[in-house]
PDB file of C-alpha atoms in Angstrom:
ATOM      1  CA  UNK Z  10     -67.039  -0.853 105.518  1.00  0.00           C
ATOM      2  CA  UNK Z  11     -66.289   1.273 102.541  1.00  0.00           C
ATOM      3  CA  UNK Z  12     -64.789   4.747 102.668  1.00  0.00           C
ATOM      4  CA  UNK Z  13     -66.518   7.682 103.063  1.00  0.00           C
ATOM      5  CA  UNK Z  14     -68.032   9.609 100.183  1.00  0.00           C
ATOM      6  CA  UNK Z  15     -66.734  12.922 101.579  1.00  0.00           C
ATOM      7  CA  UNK Z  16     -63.103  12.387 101.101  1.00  0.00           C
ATOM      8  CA  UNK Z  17     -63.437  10.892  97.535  1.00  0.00           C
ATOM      9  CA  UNK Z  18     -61.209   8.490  96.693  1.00  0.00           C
ATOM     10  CA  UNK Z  19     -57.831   7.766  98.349  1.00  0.00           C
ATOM     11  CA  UNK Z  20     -55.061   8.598  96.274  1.00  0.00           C
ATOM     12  CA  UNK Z  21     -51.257   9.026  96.532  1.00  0.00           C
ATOM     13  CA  UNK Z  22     -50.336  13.217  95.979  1.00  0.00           C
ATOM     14  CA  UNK Z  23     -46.893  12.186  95.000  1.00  0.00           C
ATOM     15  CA  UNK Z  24     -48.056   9.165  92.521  1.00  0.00           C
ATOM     16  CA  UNK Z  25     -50.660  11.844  90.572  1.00  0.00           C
ATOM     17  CA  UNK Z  26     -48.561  14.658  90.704  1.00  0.00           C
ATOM     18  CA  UNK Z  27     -46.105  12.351  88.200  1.00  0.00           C
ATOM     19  CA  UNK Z  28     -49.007  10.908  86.966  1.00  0.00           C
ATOM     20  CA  UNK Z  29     -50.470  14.222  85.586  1.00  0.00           C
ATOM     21  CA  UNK Z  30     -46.493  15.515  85.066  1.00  0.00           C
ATOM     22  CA  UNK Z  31     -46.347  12.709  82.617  1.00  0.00           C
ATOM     23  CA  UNK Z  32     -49.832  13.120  80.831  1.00  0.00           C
ATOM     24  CA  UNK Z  33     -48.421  16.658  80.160  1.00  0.00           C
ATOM     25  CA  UNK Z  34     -45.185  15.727  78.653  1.00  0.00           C
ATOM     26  CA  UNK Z  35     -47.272  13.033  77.005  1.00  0.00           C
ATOM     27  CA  UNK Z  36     -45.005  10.779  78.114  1.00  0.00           C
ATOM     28  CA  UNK Z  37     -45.737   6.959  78.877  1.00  0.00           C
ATOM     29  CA  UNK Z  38     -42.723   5.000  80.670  1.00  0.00           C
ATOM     30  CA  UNK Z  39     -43.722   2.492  83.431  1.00  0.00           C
ATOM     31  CA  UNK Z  40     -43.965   3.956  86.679  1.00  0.00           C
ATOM     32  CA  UNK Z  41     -42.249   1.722  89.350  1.00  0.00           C
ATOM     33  CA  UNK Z  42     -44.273   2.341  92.604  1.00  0.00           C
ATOM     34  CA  UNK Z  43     -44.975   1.144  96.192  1.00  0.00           C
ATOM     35  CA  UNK Z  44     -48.179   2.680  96.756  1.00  0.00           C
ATOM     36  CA  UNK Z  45     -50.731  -0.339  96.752  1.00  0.00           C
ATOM     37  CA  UNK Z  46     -53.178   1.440  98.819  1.00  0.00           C
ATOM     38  CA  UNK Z  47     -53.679   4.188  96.130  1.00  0.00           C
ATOM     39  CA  UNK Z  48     -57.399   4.059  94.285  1.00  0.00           C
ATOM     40  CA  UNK Z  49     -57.153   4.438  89.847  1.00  0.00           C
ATOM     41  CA  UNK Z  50     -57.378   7.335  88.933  1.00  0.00           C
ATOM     42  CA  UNK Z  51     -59.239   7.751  85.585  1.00  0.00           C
ATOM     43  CA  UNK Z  52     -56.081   9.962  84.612  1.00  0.00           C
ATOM     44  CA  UNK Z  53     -53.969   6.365  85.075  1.00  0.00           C
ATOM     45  CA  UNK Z  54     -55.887   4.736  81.865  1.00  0.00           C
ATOM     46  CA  UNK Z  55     -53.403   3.849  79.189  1.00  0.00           C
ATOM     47  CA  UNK Z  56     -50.210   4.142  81.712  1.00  0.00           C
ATOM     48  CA  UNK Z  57     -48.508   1.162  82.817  1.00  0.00           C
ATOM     49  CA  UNK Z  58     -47.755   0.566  86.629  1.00  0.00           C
ATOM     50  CA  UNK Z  59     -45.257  -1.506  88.131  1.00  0.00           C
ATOM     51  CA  UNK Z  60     -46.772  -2.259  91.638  1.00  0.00           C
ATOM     52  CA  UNK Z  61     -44.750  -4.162  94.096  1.00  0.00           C
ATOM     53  CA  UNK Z  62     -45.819  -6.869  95.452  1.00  0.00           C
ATOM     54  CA  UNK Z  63     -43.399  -6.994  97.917  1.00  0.00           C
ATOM     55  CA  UNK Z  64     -40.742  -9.354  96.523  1.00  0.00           C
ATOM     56  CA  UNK Z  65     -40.987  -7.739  92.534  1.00  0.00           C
ATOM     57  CA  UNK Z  66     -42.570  -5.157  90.486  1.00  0.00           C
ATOM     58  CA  UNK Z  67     -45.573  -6.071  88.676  1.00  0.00           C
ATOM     59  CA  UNK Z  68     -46.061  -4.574  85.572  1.00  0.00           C
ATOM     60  CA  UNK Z  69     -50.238  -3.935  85.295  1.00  0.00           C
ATOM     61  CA  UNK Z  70     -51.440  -1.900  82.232  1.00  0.00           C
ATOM     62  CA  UNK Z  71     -54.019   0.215  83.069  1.00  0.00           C
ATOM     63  CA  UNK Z  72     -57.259  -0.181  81.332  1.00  0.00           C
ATOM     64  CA  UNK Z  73     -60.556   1.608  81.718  1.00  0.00           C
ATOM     65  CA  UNK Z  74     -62.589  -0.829  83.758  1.00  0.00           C
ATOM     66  CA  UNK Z  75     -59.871  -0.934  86.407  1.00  0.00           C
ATOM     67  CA  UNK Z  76     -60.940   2.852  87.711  1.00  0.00           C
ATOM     68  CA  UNK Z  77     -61.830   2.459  91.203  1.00  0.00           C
ATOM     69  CA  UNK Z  78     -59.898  -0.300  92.464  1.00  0.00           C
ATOM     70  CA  UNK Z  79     -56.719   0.037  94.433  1.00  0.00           C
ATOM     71  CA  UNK Z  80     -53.437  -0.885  92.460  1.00  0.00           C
ATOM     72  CA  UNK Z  81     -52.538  -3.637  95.001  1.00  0.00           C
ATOM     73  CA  UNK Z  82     -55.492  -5.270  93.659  1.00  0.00           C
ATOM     74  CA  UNK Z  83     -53.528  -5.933  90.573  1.00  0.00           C
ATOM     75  CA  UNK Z  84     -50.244  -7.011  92.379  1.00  0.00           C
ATOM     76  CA  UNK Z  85     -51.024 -10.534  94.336  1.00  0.00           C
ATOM     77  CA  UNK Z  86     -48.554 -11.062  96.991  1.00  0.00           C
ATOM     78  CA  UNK Z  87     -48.559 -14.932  97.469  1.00  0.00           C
ATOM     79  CA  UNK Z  88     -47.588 -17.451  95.860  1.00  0.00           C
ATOM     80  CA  UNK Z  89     -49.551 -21.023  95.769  1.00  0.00           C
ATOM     81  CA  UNK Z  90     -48.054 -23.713  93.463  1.00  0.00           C
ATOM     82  CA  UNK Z  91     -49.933 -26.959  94.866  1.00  0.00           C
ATOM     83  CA  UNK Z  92     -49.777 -28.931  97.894  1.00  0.00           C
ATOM     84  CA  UNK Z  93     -48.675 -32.536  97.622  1.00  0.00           C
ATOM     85  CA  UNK Z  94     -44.842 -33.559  96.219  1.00  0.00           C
ATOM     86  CA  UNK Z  95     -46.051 -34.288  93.621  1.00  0.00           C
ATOM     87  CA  UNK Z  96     -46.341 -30.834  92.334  1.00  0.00           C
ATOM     88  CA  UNK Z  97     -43.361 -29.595  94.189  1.00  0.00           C
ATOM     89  CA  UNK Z  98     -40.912 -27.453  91.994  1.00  0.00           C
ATOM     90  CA  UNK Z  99     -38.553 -29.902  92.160  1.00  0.00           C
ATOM     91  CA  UNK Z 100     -40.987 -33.101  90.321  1.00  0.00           C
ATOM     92  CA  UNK Z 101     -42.707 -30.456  88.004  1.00  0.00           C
ATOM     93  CA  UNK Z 102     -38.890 -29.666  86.837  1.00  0.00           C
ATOM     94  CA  UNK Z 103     -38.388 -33.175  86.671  1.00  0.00           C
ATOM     95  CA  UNK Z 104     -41.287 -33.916  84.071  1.00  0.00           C
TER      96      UNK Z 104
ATOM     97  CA  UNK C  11    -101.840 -19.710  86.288  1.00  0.00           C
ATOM     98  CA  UNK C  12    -100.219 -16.916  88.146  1.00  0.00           C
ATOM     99  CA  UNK C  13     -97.032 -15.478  86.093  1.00  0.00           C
ATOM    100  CA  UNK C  14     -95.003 -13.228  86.570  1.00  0.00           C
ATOM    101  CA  UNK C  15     -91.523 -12.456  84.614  1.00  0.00           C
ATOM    102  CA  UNK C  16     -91.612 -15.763  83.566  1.00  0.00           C
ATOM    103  CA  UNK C  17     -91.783 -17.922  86.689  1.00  0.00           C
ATOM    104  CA  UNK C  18     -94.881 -19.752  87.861  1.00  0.00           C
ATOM    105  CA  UNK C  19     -96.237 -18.655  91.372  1.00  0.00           C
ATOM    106  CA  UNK C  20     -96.523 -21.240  93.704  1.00  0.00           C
ATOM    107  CA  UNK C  21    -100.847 -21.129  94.073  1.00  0.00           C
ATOM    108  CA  UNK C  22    -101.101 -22.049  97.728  1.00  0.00           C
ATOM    109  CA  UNK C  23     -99.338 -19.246  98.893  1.00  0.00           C
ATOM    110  CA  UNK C  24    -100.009 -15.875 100.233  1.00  0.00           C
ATOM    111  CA  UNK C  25     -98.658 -13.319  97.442  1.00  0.00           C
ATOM    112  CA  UNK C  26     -96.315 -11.658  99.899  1.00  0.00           C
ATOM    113  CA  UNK C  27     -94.307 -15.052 100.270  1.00  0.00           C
ATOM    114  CA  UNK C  28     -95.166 -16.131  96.607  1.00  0.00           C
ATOM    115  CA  UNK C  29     -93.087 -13.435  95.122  1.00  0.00           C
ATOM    116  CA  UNK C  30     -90.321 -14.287  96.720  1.00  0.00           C
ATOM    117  CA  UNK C  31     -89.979 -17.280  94.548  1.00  0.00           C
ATOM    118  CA  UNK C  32     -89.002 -14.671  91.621  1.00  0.00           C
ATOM    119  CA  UNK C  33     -85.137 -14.477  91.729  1.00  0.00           C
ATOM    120  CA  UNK C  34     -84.084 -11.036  92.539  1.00  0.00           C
ATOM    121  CA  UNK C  35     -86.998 -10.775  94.914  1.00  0.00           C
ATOM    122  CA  UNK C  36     -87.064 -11.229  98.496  1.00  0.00           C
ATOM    123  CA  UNK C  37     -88.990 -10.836 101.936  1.00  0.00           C
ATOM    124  CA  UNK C  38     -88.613  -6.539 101.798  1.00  0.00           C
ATOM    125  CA  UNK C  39     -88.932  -6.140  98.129  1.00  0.00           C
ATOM    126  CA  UNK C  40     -92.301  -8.369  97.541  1.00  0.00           C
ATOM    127  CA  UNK C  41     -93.777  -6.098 100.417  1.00  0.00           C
ATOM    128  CA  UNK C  42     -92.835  -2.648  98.756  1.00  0.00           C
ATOM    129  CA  UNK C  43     -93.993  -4.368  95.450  1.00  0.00           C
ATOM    130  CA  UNK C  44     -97.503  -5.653  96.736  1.00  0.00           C
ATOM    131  CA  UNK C  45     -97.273  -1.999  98.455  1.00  0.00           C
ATOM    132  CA  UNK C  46     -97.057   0.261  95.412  1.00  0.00           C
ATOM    133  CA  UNK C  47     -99.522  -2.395  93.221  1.00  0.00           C
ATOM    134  CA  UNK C  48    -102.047  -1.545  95.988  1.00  0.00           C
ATOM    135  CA  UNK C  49    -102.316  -5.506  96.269  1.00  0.00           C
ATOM    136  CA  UNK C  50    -103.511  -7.122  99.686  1.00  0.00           C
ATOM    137  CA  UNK C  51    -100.367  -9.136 100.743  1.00  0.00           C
ATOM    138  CA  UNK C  52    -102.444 -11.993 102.121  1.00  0.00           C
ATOM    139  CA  UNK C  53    -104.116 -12.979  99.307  1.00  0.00           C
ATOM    140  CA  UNK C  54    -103.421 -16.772  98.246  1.00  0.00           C
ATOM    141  CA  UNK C  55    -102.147 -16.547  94.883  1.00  0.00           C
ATOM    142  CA  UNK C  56    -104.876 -18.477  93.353  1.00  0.00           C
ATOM    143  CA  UNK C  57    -107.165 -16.048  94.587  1.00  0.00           C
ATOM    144  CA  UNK C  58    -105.357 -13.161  92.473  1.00  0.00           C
ATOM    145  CA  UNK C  59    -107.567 -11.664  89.911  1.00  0.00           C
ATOM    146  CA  UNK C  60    -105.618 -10.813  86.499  1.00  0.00           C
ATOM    147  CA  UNK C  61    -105.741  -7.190  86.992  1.00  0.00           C
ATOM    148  CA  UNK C  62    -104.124  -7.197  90.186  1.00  0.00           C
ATOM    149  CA  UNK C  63    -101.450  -9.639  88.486  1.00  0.00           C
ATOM    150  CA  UNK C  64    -100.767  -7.203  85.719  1.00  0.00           C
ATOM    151  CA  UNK C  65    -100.526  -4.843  88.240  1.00  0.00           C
ATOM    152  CA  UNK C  66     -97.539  -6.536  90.170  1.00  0.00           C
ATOM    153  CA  UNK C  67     -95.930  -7.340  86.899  1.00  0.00           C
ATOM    154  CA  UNK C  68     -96.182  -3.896  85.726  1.00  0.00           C
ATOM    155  CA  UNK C  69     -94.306  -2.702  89.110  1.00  0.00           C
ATOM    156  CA  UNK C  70     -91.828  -4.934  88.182  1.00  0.00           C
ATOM    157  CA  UNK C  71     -91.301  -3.424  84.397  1.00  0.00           C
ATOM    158  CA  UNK C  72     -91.620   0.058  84.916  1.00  0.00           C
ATOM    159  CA  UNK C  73     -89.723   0.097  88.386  1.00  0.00           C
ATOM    160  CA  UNK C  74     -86.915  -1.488  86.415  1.00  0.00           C
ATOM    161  CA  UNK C  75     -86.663  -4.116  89.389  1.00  0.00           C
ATOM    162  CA  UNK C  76     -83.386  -6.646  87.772  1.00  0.00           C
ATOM    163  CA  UNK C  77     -85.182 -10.213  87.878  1.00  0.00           C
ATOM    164  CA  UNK C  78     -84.248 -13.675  87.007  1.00  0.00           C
ATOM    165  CA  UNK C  79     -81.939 -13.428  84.080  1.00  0.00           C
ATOM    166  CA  UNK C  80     -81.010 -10.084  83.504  1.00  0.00           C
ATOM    167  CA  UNK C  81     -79.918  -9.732  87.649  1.00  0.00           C
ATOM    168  CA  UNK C  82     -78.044 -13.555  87.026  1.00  0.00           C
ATOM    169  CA  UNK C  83     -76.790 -11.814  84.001  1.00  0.00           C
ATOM    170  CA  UNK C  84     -75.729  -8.876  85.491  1.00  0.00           C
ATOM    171  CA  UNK C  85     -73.837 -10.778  88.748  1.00  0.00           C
ATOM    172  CA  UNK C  86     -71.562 -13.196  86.199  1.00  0.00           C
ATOM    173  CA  UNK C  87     -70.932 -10.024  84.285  1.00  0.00           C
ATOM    174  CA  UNK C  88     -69.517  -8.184  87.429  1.00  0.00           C
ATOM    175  CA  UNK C  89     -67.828 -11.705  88.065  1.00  0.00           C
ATOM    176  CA  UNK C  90     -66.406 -11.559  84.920  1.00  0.00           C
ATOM    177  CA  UNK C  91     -65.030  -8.107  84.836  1.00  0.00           C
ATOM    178  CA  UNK C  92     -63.254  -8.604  88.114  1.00  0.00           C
ATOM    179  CA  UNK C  93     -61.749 -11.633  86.217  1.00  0.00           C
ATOM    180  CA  UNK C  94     -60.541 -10.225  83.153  1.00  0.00           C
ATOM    181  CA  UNK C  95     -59.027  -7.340  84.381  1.00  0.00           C
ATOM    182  CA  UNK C  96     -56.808  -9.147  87.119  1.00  0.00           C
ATOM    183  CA  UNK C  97     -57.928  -8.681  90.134  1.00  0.00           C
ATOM    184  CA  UNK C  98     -57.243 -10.344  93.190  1.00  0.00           C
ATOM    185  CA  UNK C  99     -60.932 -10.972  93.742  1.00  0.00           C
ATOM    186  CA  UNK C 100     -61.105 -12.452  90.449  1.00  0.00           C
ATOM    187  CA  UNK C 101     -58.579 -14.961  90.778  1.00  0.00           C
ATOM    188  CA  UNK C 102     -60.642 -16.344  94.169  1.00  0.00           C
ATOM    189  CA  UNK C 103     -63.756 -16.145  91.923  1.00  0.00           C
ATOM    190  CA  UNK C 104     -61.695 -18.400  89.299  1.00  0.00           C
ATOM    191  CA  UNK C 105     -60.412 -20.696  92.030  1.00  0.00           C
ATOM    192  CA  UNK C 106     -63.981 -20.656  93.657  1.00  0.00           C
ATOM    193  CA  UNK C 107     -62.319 -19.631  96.884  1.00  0.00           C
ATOM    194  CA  UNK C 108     -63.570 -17.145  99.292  1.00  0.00           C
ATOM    195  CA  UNK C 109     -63.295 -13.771  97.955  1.00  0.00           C
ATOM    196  CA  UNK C 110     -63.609 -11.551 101.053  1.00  0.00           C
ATOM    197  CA  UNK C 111     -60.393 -12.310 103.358  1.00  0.00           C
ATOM    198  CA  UNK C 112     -62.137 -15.304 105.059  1.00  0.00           C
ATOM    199  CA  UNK C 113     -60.177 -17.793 106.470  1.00  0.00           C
ATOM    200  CA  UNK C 114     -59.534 -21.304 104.360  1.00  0.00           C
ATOM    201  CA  UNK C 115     -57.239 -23.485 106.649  1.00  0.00           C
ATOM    202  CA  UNK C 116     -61.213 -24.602 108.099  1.00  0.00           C
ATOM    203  CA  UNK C 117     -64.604 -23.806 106.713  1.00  0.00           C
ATOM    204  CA  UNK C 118     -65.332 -21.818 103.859  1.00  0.00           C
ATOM    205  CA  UNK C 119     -67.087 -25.233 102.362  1.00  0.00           C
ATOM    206  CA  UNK C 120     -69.579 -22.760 100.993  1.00  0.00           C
ATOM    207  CA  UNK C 121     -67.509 -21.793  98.092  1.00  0.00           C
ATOM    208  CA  UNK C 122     -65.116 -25.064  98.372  1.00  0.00           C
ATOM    209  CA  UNK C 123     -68.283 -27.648  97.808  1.00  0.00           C
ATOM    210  CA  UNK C 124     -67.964 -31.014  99.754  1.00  0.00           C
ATOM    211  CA  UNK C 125     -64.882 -32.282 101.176  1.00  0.00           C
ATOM    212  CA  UNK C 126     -62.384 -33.966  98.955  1.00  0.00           C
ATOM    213  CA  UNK C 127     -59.488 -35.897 100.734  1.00  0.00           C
ATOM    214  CA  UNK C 128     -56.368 -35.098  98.981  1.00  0.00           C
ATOM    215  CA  UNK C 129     -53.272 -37.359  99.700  1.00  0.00           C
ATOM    216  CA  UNK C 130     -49.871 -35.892 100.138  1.00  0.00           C
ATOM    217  CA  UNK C 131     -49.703 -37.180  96.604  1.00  0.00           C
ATOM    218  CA  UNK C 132     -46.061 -37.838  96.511  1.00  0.00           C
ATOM    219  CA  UNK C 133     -44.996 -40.485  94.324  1.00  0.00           C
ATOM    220  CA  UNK C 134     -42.777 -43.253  95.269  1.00  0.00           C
ATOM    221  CA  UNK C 135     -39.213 -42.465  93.953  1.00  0.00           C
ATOM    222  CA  UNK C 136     -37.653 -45.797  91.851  1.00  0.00           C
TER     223      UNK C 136
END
């Protein structure tokens, strides 16, 4: 089900109050953050996010067709080489 | 013959059902259609006088109801936005995977297309 008109959409207070802090000062260093769950912001276009995905930061530079999905969208948390040994790390370092 | 944005009707069929064949249209939306062109939903098809064809396809136009290509169109466009900007729904479109949290362990051969057997593929060490 998706979220109620009413409350707009989610996002972190502390992650736009640097957001806009920056867009003052003009200033546009990456922004290390955990906040996955936090909507874009059209205020977030040309900034550049590092969203965890748990394990690392991934850097995701934010474009103006992202508005309206959630950062984590950008972030994938698993990792799927291939089944099979085949494929392993170990034979694909082999080859 | 009976057509309408570019598909052929089936003749046989009532209207209501006969619409349905159009891409984009379905059970709800050839009612409201037939509806607002004042047409009588149970008329076969090959019983349709032009007017009351012109009439439907008219609807269609002015209602700006997305058909056939411009709705196929429009879905591998949103498809291909999710894709290019990096989502995680856009890598399961890429992988043709499910894209809504189902499960994949069983199932999901909707999106996966008949079984293939995959061997544990590894290769005999020499």
């Amino acid at each position: 089900m998706s979220r109620s008109l009413k409350k707009g959409p989610y996002l972190d207070q502390k992650l736009m109050k640097l957001v806009q802090k920056m867009n003052r000062a003009n200033d546009k260093k990456v922004i290390k953050t955990y906040v996955r769950r936090c909507s874009v912001h059209p205020e977030m276009i040309g900034h550049t996010f590092a969203i965890h995905n748990g394990k690392k930061f991934i850097p995701v530079f934010i474009t103006d067709n992202m508005v309206g999905h959630k950062l984590g969208e950008f972030s994938p948390t698993r990792t799927f080489k291939a089944h099979g040994a085949a494929r392993t790390e170990k034979a694909v370092a082999l080859k | 013959m009976a057509r309408i944005s570019g598909i052929d009707l089936p003749k046989e069929k009532r209207i209501e059902v006969a619409l349905t064949y159009i891409y984009g249209i379905g059970p709800n939306l050839s009612k409201k259609v037939l509806g607002k062109a004042n047409v009588n939903p149970d008329i076969r098809v090959k019983n349709l006088k032009d007017d009351e064809l012109a009439r439907i396809q008219n609807i269609i136009n002015s209602d700006n109801l997305k058909v056939e290509g411009d709705l196929r169109r429009e879905i591998s466009m949103n498809i291909k936005r999710l894709i290019d900007i990096g989502t995680y729904r856009g890598s399961r479109h890429r992988k043709g995977l499910p894209v809504r949290g189902q499960r994949t362990k069983t199932n999901s051969r909707t999106r996966k297309g008949p079984k293939k057997t995959v061997g544990s593929g590894r290769k005999k060490e020499e």
